[in-house]
């Protein structure tokens, strides 16, 4: 469904993403993980048309979308959410979601009906008439998700929709995402909440310092020494192995 | 909510009937003239409101469309003998074309916020200087327009005629704003105003929407230009492209309420009223301007959503009280 090859982006001298390739298979939930500053958001931004890659290509459903404008990519059926939520602050939740719904119809009644249905799906029914800038963090994250979903994507890119949520809220969102997948939408998500990654993903890619260092099923990833090193620092994998055998 | 909506509809209808009857009720040419100017201001304000209030693209040179339209119909008449009632469509086209030109240059290169405001100001100044230095605009001497009252000239032998023309234009501008509030295009403009990047992510073609918005603003400004010249019978570069008009356009809208249907109309009415009253009752020269300025600061400073915002707050409170 999504095929990225040799994607690179530098800011000044800093290589935020270097020569990254990966594939997202249709109907799956794929995770992209990595420590802070690994280049995950930058990768999403390039895929969704917000940043021009220095090199590499992005293929979406066998179409080359490299360098295409975000709104065109959205029309094609791929949409992203923002890690730092970007609500239309002065509009209500309903109006926010309707902007997304208008992507597929110019009919107001239809857009509103779709927006209401999606609000229900993500559990925002109660705050439909609330101004977006008065929503809680959890509410804003849901709103990001709802708006994106309202554009009726086939591929949904979620950038840390669980950051800042409490465990109960996380469980709720995990549930929502699973249900989204079950409706046939492919999900590609960036996440730091490991429990959610383990629980949700069919497959995961790991980025560190802009480089793809590992990929596999969540269990494979969790046991990959390179990944443990990347997260916990040099020598961590070795220490854990030693401690593990000492405990046994 | 339903009853509130139908009540607002009735209010609009009542307002329109009242507006239509005013020349019969008020038999005073001075007041009719003032009200005509209020409507004219409201119409120009709405042109600014579509781009500034709804789409969030503040311009300091909104007058540029007005001036272009004014010259277009005047020159069409003077040089080609085209009557203003047809010429006004030329003015609308010229205003829209000017919108497309400025919009393309500004939005293509991603100019936003104060940069956009400044470039529109620069364009208005640029065209003022051009109009001053070329022959076919009459240069600094300006253009005198013949007075032949008739509908084809959009000229009238009594103030009520101008009043009704201004009223028609204002009603059309209100309908345009009403349509914006109910359409996908309007929702896109508001989304762009609130967060352009997020709008783009959700499939909004921000460049195209902003282009349409500035063309509509331009078309309206152009129509206003024809109205002005046919009423005041004279046009020169400072009138056509003066910064005063640009400021008035944004002021009536901000005072009344940005991005609201009735904001420019309410703002125009209130500001013109204050202006007239201050001028009438304050003898000392300049004092009226000071009072006018103070009231303005008060409104802008204490009512972030304009007078319409104040009204909405009260309405919401009342609606909340009904529910409880
Ligand atoms: N617009 C930019 N200009 C300059 N540097 C940038 C820009 N965007 C990102 N960077 C840098 O690129 C690197 C990768 O950033 P990115 O936001 O992609 O990381 P991330 O993996 O999403 O991190 P996090 O988990 O903290 O969100 C960081 O070092 C960041 O400082
Ligand atoms: Mg990030």
GROMACS .gro file of C-alpha atoms in nm, chain B residues 87-196:
model
  110
  335UNK     CA    1  -1.973   4.896  -1.704
  336UNK     CA    2  -2.025   4.777  -1.348
  337UNK     CA    3  -1.973   4.423  -1.475
  338UNK     CA    4  -1.649   4.540  -1.630
  339UNK     CA    5  -1.560   4.685  -1.290
  340UNK     CA    6  -1.646   4.356  -1.122
  341UNK     CA    7  -1.428   4.170  -1.372
  342UNK     CA    8  -1.143   4.418  -1.330
  343UNK     CA    9  -1.164   4.394  -0.950
  344UNK     CA   10  -1.161   4.015  -0.967
  345UNK     CA   11  -0.867   4.021  -1.208
  346UNK     CA   12  -0.680   4.250  -0.972
  347UNK     CA   13  -0.761   4.004  -0.695
  348UNK     CA   14  -0.624   3.718  -0.901
  349UNK     CA   15  -0.309   3.916  -0.978
  350UNK     CA   16  -0.233   4.019  -0.621
  351UNK     CA   17  -0.345   3.684  -0.486
  352UNK     CA   18  -0.127   3.490  -0.722
  353UNK     CA   19   0.182   3.692  -0.639
  354UNK     CA   20   0.119   3.682  -0.262
  355UNK     CA   21  -0.015   3.332  -0.207
  356UNK     CA   22   0.210   3.164  -0.461
  357UNK     CA   23   0.504   3.275  -0.252
  358UNK     CA   24   0.332   3.191   0.074
  359UNK     CA   25   0.301   3.547   0.207
  360UNK     CA   26   0.098   3.549   0.528
  361UNK     CA   27   0.011   3.769   0.820
  362UNK     CA   28   0.184   4.104   0.824
  363UNK     CA   29   0.371   4.027   0.501
  364UNK     CA   30   0.044   3.985   0.317
  365UNK     CA   31  -0.096   4.298   0.481
  366UNK     CA   32   0.209   4.497   0.373
  367UNK     CA   33   0.219   4.373   0.017
  368UNK     CA   34  -0.146   4.465  -0.034
  369UNK     CA   35  -0.069   4.809   0.103
  370UNK     CA   36   0.224   4.833  -0.135
  371UNK     CA   37   0.006   4.737  -0.430
  372UNK     CA   38  -0.252   5.002  -0.343
  373UNK     CA   39   0.021   5.265  -0.324
  374UNK     CA   40   0.176   5.138  -0.645
  375UNK     CA   41  -0.149   5.172  -0.836
  376UNK     CA   42  -0.215   5.514  -0.685
  377UNK     CA   43   0.116   5.633  -0.826
  378UNK     CA   44   0.052   5.464  -1.160
  379UNK     CA   45  -0.296   5.618  -1.184
  380UNK     CA   46  -0.136   5.953  -1.112
  381UNK     CA   47   0.117   5.926  -1.390
  382UNK     CA   48  -0.064   5.774  -1.686
  383UNK     CA   49  -0.290   5.949  -1.933
  384UNK     CA   50  -0.595   5.726  -1.960
  385UNK     CA   51  -0.685   5.762  -1.592
  386UNK     CA   52  -0.688   6.137  -1.624
  387UNK     CA   53  -0.372   6.147  -1.413
  388UNK     CA   54  -0.369   6.377  -1.114
  389UNK     CA   55  -0.651   6.588  -1.258
  390UNK     CA   56  -0.885   6.294  -1.228
  391UNK     CA   57  -1.202   6.203  -1.412
  392UNK     CA   58  -1.521   6.408  -1.401
  393UNK     CA   59  -1.830   6.203  -1.462
  394UNK     CA   60  -2.131   6.353  -1.637
  395UNK     CA   61  -2.450   6.364  -1.444
  396UNK     CA   62  -2.740   6.219  -1.645
  397UNK     CA   63  -2.976   6.061  -1.395
  398UNK     CA   64  -3.109   5.734  -1.536
  399UNK     CA   65  -3.090   5.370  -1.448
  400UNK     CA   66  -2.845   5.293  -1.731
  401UNK     CA   67  -2.607   5.549  -1.578
  402UNK     CA   68  -2.672   5.417  -1.226
  403UNK     CA   69  -2.745   5.779  -1.141
  404UNK     CA   70  -3.055   5.909  -0.971
  405UNK     CA   71  -3.221   6.244  -0.923
  406UNK     CA   72  -3.301   6.179  -0.557
  407UNK     CA   73  -3.098   6.026  -0.274
  408UNK     CA   74  -3.342   5.738  -0.234
  409UNK     CA   75  -3.228   5.596  -0.569
  410UNK     CA   76  -2.869   5.565  -0.449
  411UNK     CA   77  -2.995   5.435  -0.119
  412UNK     CA   78  -3.181   5.151  -0.289
  413UNK     CA   79  -2.884   5.064  -0.510
  414UNK     CA   80  -2.658   5.053  -0.203
  415UNK     CA   81  -2.917   4.845  -0.022
  416UNK     CA   82  -2.933   4.596  -0.309
  417UNK     CA   83  -2.554   4.563  -0.309
  418UNK     CA   84  -2.545   4.520   0.067
  419UNK     CA   85  -2.813   4.251   0.059
  420UNK     CA   86  -2.615   4.065  -0.207
  421UNK     CA   87  -2.300   4.091   0.008
  422UNK     CA   88  -2.491   3.956   0.309
  423UNK     CA   89  -2.614   3.666   0.098
  424UNK     CA   90  -2.258   3.591  -0.010
  425UNK     CA   91  -2.148   3.581   0.356
  426UNK     CA   92  -2.451   3.370   0.445
  427UNK     CA   93  -2.359   3.125   0.170
  428UNK     CA   94  -2.002   3.115   0.302
  429UNK     CA   95  -2.124   3.012   0.645
  430UNK     CA   96  -2.314   2.720   0.499
  431UNK     CA   97  -2.084   2.592   0.226
  432UNK     CA   98  -1.778   2.376   0.198
  433UNK     CA   99  -1.589   2.669   0.051
  434UNK     CA  100  -1.666   2.882   0.356
  435UNK     CA  101  -1.564   2.602   0.591
  436UNK     CA  102  -1.236   2.571   0.402
  437UNK     CA  103  -1.167   2.943   0.435
  438UNK     CA  104  -1.232   2.935   0.809
  439UNK     CA  105  -1.013   2.627   0.844
  440UNK     CA  106  -0.733   2.809   0.660
  441UNK     CA  107  -0.776   3.106   0.893
  442UNK     CA  108  -0.757   2.885   1.202
  443UNK     CA  109  -0.470   2.662   1.091
  444UNK     CA  110  -0.358   2.646   0.732
   0.00000   0.00000   0.00000
